[in-house]
XYZ file of C-alpha atoms in Angstrom:
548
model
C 0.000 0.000 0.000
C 1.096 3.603 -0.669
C 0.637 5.292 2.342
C 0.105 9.126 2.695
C 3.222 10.988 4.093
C 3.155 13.644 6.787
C 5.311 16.988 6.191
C 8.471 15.391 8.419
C 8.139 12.037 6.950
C 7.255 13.314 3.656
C 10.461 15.644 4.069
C 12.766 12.567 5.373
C 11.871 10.346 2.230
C 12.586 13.473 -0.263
C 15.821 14.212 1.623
C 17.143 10.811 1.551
C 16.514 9.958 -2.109
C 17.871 13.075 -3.129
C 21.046 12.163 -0.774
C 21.623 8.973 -2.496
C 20.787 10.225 -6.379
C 22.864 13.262 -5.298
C 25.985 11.209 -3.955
C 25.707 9.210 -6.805
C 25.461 11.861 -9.402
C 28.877 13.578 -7.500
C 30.896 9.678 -7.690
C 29.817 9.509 -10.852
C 31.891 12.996 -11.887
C 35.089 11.449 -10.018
C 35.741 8.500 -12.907
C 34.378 11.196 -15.396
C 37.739 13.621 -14.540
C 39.953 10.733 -14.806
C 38.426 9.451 -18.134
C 38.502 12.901 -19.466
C 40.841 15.699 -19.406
C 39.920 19.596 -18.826
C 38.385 19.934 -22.515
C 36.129 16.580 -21.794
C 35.197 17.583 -18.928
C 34.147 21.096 -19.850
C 32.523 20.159 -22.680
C 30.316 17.307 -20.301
C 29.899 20.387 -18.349
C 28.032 22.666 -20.863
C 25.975 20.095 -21.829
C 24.575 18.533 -18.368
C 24.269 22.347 -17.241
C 21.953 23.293 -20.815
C 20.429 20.510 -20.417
C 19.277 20.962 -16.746
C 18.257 24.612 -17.634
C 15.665 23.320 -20.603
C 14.860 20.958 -18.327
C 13.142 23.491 -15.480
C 12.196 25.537 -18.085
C 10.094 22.292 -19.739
C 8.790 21.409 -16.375
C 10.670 23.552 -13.527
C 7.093 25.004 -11.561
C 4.470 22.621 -12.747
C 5.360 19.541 -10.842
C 4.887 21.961 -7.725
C 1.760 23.748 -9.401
C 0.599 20.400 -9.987
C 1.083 19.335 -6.252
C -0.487 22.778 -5.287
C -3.894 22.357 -7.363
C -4.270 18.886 -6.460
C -3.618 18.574 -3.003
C -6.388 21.558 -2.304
C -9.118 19.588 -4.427
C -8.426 16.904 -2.245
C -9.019 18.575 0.485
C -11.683 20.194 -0.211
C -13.146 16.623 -1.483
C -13.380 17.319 -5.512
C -10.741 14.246 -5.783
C -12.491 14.269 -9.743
C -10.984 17.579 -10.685
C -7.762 16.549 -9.390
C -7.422 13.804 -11.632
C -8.183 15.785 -14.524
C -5.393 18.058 -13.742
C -2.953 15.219 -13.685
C -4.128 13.903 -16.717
C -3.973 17.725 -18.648
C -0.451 17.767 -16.909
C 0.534 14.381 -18.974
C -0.593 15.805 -21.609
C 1.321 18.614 -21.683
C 4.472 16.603 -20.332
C 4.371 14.280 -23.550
C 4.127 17.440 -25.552
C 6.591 19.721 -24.224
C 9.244 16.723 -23.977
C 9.075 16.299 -27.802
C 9.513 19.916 -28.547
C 12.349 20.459 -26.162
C 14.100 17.224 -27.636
C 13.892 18.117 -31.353
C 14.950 21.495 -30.903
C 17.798 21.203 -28.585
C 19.576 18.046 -31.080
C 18.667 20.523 -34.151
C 20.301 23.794 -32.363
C 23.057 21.698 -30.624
C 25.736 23.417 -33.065
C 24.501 26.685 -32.745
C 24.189 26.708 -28.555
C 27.407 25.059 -28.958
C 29.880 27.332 -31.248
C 28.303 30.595 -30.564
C 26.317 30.813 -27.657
C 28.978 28.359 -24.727
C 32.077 29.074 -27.049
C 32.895 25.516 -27.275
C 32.284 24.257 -30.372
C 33.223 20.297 -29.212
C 30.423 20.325 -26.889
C 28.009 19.536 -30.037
C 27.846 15.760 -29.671
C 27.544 15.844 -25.899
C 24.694 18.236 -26.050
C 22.888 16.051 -28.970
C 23.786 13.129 -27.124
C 21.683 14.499 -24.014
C 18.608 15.507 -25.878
C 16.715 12.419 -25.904
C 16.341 12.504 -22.182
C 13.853 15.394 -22.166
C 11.468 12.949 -24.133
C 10.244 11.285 -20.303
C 11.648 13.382 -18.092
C 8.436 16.088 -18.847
C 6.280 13.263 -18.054
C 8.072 12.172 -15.059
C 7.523 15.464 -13.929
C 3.787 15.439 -14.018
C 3.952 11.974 -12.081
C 5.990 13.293 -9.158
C 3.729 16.483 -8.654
C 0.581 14.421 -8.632
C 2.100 11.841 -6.031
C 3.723 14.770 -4.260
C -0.088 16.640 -3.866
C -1.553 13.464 -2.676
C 1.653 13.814 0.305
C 2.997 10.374 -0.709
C 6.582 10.928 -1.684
C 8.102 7.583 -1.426
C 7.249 7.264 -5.320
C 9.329 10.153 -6.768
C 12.293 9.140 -4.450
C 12.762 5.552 -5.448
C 12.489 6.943 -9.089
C 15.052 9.583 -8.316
C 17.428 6.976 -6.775
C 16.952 4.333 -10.113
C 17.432 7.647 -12.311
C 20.879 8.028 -10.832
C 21.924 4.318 -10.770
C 20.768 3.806 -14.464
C 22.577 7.541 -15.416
C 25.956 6.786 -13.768
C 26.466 2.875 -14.674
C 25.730 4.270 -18.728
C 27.871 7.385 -18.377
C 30.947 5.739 -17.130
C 30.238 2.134 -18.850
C 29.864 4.405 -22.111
C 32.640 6.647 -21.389
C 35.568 3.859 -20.683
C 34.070 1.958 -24.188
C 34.254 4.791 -26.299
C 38.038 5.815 -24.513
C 39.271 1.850 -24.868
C 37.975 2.264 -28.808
C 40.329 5.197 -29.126
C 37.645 8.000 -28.898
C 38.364 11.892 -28.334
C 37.489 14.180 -26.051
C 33.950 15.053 -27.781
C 32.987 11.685 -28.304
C 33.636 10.433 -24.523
C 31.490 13.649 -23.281
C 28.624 12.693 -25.235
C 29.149 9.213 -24.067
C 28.946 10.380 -20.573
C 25.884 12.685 -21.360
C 23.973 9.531 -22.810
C 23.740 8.356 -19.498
C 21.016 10.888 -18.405
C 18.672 9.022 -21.303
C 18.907 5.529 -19.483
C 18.183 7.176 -16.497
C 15.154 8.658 -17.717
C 14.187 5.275 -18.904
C 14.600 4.075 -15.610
C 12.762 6.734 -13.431
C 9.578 6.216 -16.522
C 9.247 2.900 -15.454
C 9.347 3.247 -11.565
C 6.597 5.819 -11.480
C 4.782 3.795 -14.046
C 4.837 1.026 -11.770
C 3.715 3.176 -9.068
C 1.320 4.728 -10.641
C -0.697 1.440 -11.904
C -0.049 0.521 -7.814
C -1.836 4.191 -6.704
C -5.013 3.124 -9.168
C -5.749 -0.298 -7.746
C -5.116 1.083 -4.689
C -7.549 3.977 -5.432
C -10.478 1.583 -6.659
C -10.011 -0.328 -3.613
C -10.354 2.620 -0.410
C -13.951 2.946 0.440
C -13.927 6.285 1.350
C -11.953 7.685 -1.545
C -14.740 5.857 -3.852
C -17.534 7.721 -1.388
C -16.187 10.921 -2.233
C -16.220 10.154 -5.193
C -19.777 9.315 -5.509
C -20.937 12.406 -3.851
C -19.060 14.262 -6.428
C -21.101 12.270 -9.299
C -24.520 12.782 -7.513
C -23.598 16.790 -7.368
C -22.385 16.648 -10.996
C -18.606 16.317 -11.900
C -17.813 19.776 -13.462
C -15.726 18.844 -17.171
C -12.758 21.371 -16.878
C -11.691 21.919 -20.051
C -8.081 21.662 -20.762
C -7.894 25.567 -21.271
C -9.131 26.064 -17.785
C -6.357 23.492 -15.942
C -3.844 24.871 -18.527
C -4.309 28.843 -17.363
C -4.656 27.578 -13.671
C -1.268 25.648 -14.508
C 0.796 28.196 -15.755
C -0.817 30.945 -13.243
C 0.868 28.658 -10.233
C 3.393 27.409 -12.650
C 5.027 30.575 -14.639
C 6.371 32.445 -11.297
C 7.483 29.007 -9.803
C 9.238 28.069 -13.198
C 11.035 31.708 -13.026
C 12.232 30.481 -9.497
C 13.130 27.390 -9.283
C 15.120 27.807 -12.439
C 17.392 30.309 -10.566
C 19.941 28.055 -9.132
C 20.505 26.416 -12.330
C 20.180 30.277 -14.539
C 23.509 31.005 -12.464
C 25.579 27.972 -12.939
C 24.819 28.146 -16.850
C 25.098 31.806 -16.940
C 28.297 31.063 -15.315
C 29.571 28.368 -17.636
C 28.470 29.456 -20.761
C 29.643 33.051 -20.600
C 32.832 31.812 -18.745
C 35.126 33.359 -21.172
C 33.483 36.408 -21.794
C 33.597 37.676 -18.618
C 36.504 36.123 -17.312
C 38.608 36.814 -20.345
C 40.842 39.753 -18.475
C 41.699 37.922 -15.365
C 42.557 34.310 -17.033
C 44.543 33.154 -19.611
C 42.810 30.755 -22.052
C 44.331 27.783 -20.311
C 43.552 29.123 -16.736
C 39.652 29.340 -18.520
C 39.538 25.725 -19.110
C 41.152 24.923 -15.960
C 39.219 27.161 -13.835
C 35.632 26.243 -15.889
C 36.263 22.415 -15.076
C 37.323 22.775 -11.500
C 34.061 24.566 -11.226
C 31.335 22.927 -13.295
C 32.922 19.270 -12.378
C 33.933 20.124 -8.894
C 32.375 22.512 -7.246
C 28.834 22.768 -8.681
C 28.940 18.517 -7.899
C 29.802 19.102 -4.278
C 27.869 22.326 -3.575
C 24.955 20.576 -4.073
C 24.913 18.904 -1.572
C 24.123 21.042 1.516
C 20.652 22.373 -0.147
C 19.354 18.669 -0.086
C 17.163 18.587 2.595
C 16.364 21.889 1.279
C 14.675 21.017 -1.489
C 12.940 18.207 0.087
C 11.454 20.718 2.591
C 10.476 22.340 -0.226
C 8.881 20.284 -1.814
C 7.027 19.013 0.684
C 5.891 21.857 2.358
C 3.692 23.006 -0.692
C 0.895 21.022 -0.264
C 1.507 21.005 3.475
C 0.966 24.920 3.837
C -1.521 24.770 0.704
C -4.192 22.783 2.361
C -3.743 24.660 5.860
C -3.922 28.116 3.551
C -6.697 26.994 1.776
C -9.226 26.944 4.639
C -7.311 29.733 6.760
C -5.908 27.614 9.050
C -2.880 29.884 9.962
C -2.012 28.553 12.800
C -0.959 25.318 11.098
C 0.919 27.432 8.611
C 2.853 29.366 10.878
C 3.509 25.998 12.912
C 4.812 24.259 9.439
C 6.582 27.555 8.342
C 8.644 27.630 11.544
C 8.607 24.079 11.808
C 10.661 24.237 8.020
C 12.743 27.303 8.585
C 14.278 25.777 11.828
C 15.185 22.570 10.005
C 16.573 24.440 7.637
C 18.895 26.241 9.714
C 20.036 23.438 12.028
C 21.075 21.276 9.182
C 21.596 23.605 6.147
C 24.285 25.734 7.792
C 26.274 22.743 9.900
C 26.200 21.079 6.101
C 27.597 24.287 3.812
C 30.092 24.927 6.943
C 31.520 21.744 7.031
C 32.036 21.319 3.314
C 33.484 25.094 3.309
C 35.853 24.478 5.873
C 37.149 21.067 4.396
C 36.949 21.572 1.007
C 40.661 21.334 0.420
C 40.555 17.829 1.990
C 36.854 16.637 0.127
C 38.223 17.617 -3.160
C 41.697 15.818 -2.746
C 39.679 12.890 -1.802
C 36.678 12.795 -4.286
C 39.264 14.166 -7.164
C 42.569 12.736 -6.231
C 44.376 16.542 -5.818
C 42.741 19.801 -4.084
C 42.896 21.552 -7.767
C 39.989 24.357 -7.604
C 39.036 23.499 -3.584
C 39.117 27.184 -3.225
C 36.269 27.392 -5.595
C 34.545 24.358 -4.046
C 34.839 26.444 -0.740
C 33.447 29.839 -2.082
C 30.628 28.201 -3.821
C 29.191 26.171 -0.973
C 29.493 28.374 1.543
C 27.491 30.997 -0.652
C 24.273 27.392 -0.295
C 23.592 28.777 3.011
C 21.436 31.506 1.476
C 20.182 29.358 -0.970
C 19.120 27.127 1.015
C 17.448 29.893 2.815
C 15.854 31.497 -0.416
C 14.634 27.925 -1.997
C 12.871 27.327 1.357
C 10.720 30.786 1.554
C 10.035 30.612 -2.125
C 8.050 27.217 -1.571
C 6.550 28.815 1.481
C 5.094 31.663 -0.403
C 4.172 29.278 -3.171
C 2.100 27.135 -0.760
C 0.059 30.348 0.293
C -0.717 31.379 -3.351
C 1.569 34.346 -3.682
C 3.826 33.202 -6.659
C 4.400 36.820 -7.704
C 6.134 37.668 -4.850
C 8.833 34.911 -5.397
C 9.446 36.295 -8.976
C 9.529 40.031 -8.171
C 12.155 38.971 -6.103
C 13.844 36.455 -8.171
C 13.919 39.060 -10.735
C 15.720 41.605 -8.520
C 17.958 39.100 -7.505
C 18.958 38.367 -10.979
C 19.552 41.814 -11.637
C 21.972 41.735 -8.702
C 23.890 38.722 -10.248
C 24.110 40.233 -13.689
C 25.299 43.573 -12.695
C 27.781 41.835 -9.671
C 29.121 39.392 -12.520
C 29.865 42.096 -15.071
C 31.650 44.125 -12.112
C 33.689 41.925 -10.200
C 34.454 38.983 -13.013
C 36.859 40.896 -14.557
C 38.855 41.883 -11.154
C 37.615 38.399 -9.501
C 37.381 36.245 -12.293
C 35.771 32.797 -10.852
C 35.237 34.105 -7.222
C 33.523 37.376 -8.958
C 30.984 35.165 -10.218
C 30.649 33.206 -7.182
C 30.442 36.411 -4.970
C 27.526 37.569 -7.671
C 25.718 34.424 -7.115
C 25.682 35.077 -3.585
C 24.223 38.360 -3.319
C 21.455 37.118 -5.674
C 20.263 34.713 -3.033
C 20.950 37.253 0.049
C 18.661 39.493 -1.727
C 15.617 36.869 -2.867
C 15.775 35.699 0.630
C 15.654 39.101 2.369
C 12.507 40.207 -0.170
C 10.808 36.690 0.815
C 11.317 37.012 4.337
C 9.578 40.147 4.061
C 6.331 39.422 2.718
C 6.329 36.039 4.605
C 6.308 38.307 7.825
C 3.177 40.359 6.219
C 1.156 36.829 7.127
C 2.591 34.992 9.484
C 4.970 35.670 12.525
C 7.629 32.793 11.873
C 8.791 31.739 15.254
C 12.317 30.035 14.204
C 14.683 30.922 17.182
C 13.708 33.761 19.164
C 15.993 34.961 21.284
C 18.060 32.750 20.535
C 20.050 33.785 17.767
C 23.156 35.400 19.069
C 24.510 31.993 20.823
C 23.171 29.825 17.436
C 25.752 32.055 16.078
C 28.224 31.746 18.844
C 27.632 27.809 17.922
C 27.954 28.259 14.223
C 31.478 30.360 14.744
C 32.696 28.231 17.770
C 31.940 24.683 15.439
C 33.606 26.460 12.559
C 36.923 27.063 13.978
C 37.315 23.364 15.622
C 36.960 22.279 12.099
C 39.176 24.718 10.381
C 41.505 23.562 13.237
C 41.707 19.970 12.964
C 41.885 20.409 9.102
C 44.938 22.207 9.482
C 46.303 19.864 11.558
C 45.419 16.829 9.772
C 46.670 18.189 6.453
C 50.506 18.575 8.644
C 50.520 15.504 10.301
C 48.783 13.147 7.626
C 51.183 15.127 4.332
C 52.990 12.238 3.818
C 50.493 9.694 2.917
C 49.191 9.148 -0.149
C 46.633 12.223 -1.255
C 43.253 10.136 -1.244
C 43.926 8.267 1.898
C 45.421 11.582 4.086
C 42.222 13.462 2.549
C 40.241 11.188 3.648
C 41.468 11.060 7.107
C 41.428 14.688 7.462
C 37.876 15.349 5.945
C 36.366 12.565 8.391
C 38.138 13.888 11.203
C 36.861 17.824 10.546
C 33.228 16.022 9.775
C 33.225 14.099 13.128
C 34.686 16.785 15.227
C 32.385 19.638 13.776
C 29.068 17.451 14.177
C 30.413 16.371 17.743
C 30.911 20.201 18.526
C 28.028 21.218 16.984
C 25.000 18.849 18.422
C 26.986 19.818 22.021
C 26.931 23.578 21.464
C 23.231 22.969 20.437
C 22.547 21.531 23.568
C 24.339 23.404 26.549
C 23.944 26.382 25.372
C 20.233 25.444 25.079
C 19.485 26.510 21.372
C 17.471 23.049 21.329
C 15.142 22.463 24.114
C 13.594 19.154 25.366
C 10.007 20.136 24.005
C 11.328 21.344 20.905
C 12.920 18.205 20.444
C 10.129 15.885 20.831
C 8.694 17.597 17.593
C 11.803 16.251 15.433
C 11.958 12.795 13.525
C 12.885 10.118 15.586
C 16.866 9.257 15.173
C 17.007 13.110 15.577
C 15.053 13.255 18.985
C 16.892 10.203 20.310
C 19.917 12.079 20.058
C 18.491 15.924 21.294
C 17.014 13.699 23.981
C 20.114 11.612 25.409
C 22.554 14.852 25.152
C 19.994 17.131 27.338
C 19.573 14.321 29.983
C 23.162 13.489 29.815
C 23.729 17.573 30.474
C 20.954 17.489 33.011
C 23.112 14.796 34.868
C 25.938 16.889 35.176
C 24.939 19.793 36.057
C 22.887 17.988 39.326
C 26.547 16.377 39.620
């Protein structure tokens, strides 16, 4: 049985598939740079980022719309409109996918030699192309499970995505290299691997989706509903009505959640343009792979829970907006921002601080860890601005997202131009930044016109004296460890020295949380259960003492 999924639950299932397709999508970059050299790798690197772009673009907002519109006719018991709106979304899904494929394999030349400036990313861009056939529809199928809260579905399809995308990328890859290949022929051999994958996530939520209808003809009180509904008169929406519904919710999400992925292609494929005073043309290709191969792979990993939160918090806030229940959404909102900040933050930090010692591991030398260390820490507020987006979006107020999305952009356009030239990589980075400081700042803003978000108090000042104290433990023992442990091989002291900075900084961290009481015993009984064992055994432990 597919069981429905409460916001934490919902949240835990999201985070951890992402975890695993994201851990496998960064492994799978490791044999990648050792198959291919800086021009393979850049060239893997303009396609996966186009791709991604025309990828949110295709479907970016309507997934969430989708999980929006549904999960309030559920609600609100019209469970037959709902199902018309998933089946005008797969409509649109099939469409859309076909579109996007044909024209990105026919303008692959032209995206390649004049738009990216590398002409030999051509074949790796065609090669990708035939993934945006499903992944449309997969889409649609992941916002309709998400609005009925059962998330379980889209995460085991995110996980087989991976598994299917990195065993054809590197099988590929190492077949085409042992055949005598070049550099433009193993990059679209890696990029091929995001077609299996999409093969592979089709079928699970195919599977699932058969599952959810048996399962649907078979609950009593769905079928009730649903009878009530035919005895009132099922109102036909026709496909113009879902469709201006759709891209109402859809348009201003699409213009958001596209942001992330805006800046890392605005980043890669004007590279040399804005970078071309500060580099040389060799320290561009260097500096382009350490950052679309390294550092975009590794500094996505602190927003994961992130973007589980947000995507379950949508229908969460939706249905408690819906019927005014504003209590429920300031409980959910605070709820979300707190998680965010207790595990976003400890996350970007770590990775900042040990990014020399991550990269030597993952990449077998610390080339461009300075780049993996500006770029993550800069997650923190992206973390913070994907989170408040989805909260607005669950309260119906897309437009305030994209006013501030826009202004943001505006920021990173204006920052790039300015500081590339003196900065060149860290210029963009810095840009990037800024952009999320000031979506997150705009959110916050009109979040507050609603709903009094309740996410520390007043306790801020020692959850920063935490954050600063954890921080310099870590920067601390990766100092040391990169002195004492020099002499060993590079993947085996990096490793040493990474997990040592991890353990110490989480150590430091869930202590600092605890005796300087930024996590109380009630507000730890509301957190998922490995989470509240822990809270829960270092506050009586600290009790202990203190009567000691």
């Amino acid at each position: 049985m597919i069981r429905k999924d409460s916001l934490l639950k919902g949240t835990i299932i999201l985070a951890a598939a992402a975890l695993v397709a994201r851990f496998l999508g960064l492994f799978q970059r490791i044999p990648l740079d050792n198959i291919m050299d800086e021009s393979g790798n850049a060239y893997f690197t303009q396609a996966n980022n186009i791709y991604l772009f025309l990828l949110i673009i295709a479907t970016g907002g309507i997934p969430s719309a989708i999980s929006k519109m549904v999960s309030e006719r559920y609600a609100k018991g019209k469970v037959q409109e709902g199902q018309q709106i998933f089946r005008a979304a797969l409509l649109f899904g099939a469409v859309s996918g076909v579109l996007m494929a044909v024209l990105l394999y026919l303008f692959a030349p032209y995206v390649a030699g004049e738009i990216t400036k590398y002409p030999g990313a051509t074949l790796a861009i065609q090669a990708i192309a035939p993934s945006l056939l499903l992944f449309p529809a997969i889409a649609m199928m992941r916002g309709y499970f998400q609005g009925r809260q059962m998330m379980t579905a889209g995460g085991i399809s995110q996980i087989v995505e991976q598994i299917f995308r990195v065993i054809t990328a590197v099988g590929l890859a190492l077949l085409l290299l042992s055949m005598g290949m070049n550099n433009e022929w193993l990059a679209a051999g890696a990029s091929f691997g995001s077609v299996l994958g999409s093969v592979g996530a089709f079928a699970v939520m195919l599977w699932y989706a058969c599952k959810l209808r048996r399962q649907d003809a078979a609950d009593t009180q769905l079928q009730e509903t649903m009878n009530r509904e035919l005895a009132a008169g099922v109102v036909k929406l026709r496909l113009r009505t879902i469709y201006n519904e759709l891209f109402r919710i859809s348009i201003p999400i699409v213009m958001t959640a596209m942001t992330v992925q805006l800046l890392y292609m605005f980043d890669t494929s004007l590279f040399n343009r804005l970078t071309g005073a500060y580099y040389s043309e060799g320290e561009a290709v260097a500096s382009l792979a350490w950052l679309g191969m390294r550092a975009q792979a590794i500094a996505g990993l602190p927003p994961i829970l992130a973007i589980a939160l947000s995507t379950s918090i949508i229908p969460a806030i939706s249905s408690a907006y819906s019927v005014r229940n504003m209590d429920a959404v300031q409980r959910q909102g605070s709820l979300v921002m707190r998680i965010v900040l207790f595990t976003g933050i400890p996350a970007a930090l770590s990775l900042t601080i040990a990014a020399m010692s991550v990269t030597g591991f993952l990449f077998g030398d610390a080339g461009g860890s300075g780049i993996v260390a500006a770029l993550t820490a800069g997650t923190i507020f992206q973390i913070t601005m994907m989170t408040t987006n989805s909260m607005l979006f669950g309260m119906g107020k897309q437009m305030s997202p994209l006013r501030a999305t826009l202004a943001g952009v505006m920021v990173k356009v204006v920052g790039s131009v300015a500081l590339a030239p003196l900065l060149g990589v860290y210029g963009l980075i810095i840009a990037s930044t800024l952009c999320f400081i000031m979506i997150t700042a705009l959110n916050l803003r009109v979040i507050a016109r609603e709903v009094s978000l309740n996410v520390l108090g007043g306790r801020w000042i020692r959850y920063l004296a935490a954050v600063v104290i954890t921080g310099g433990a870590g920067y601390a023992t990766e100092w040391l460890g990169g002195m004492l442990l020099a002499d060993l091989p590079v993947r085996l002291g990096s490793f040493l020295t990474a997990a040592a900075a991890g353990t110490v900084m989480i150590a430091m961290y869930l202590l600092l949380l605890v005796m300087l009481r930024i996590v109380t015993a009630e507000e730890a009984d509301s957190y998922p259960g490995p989470v509240r064992k822990v809270f829960s055994l270092l506050i009586r432990r600290l009790r202990v003492e203190q009567r000691g």
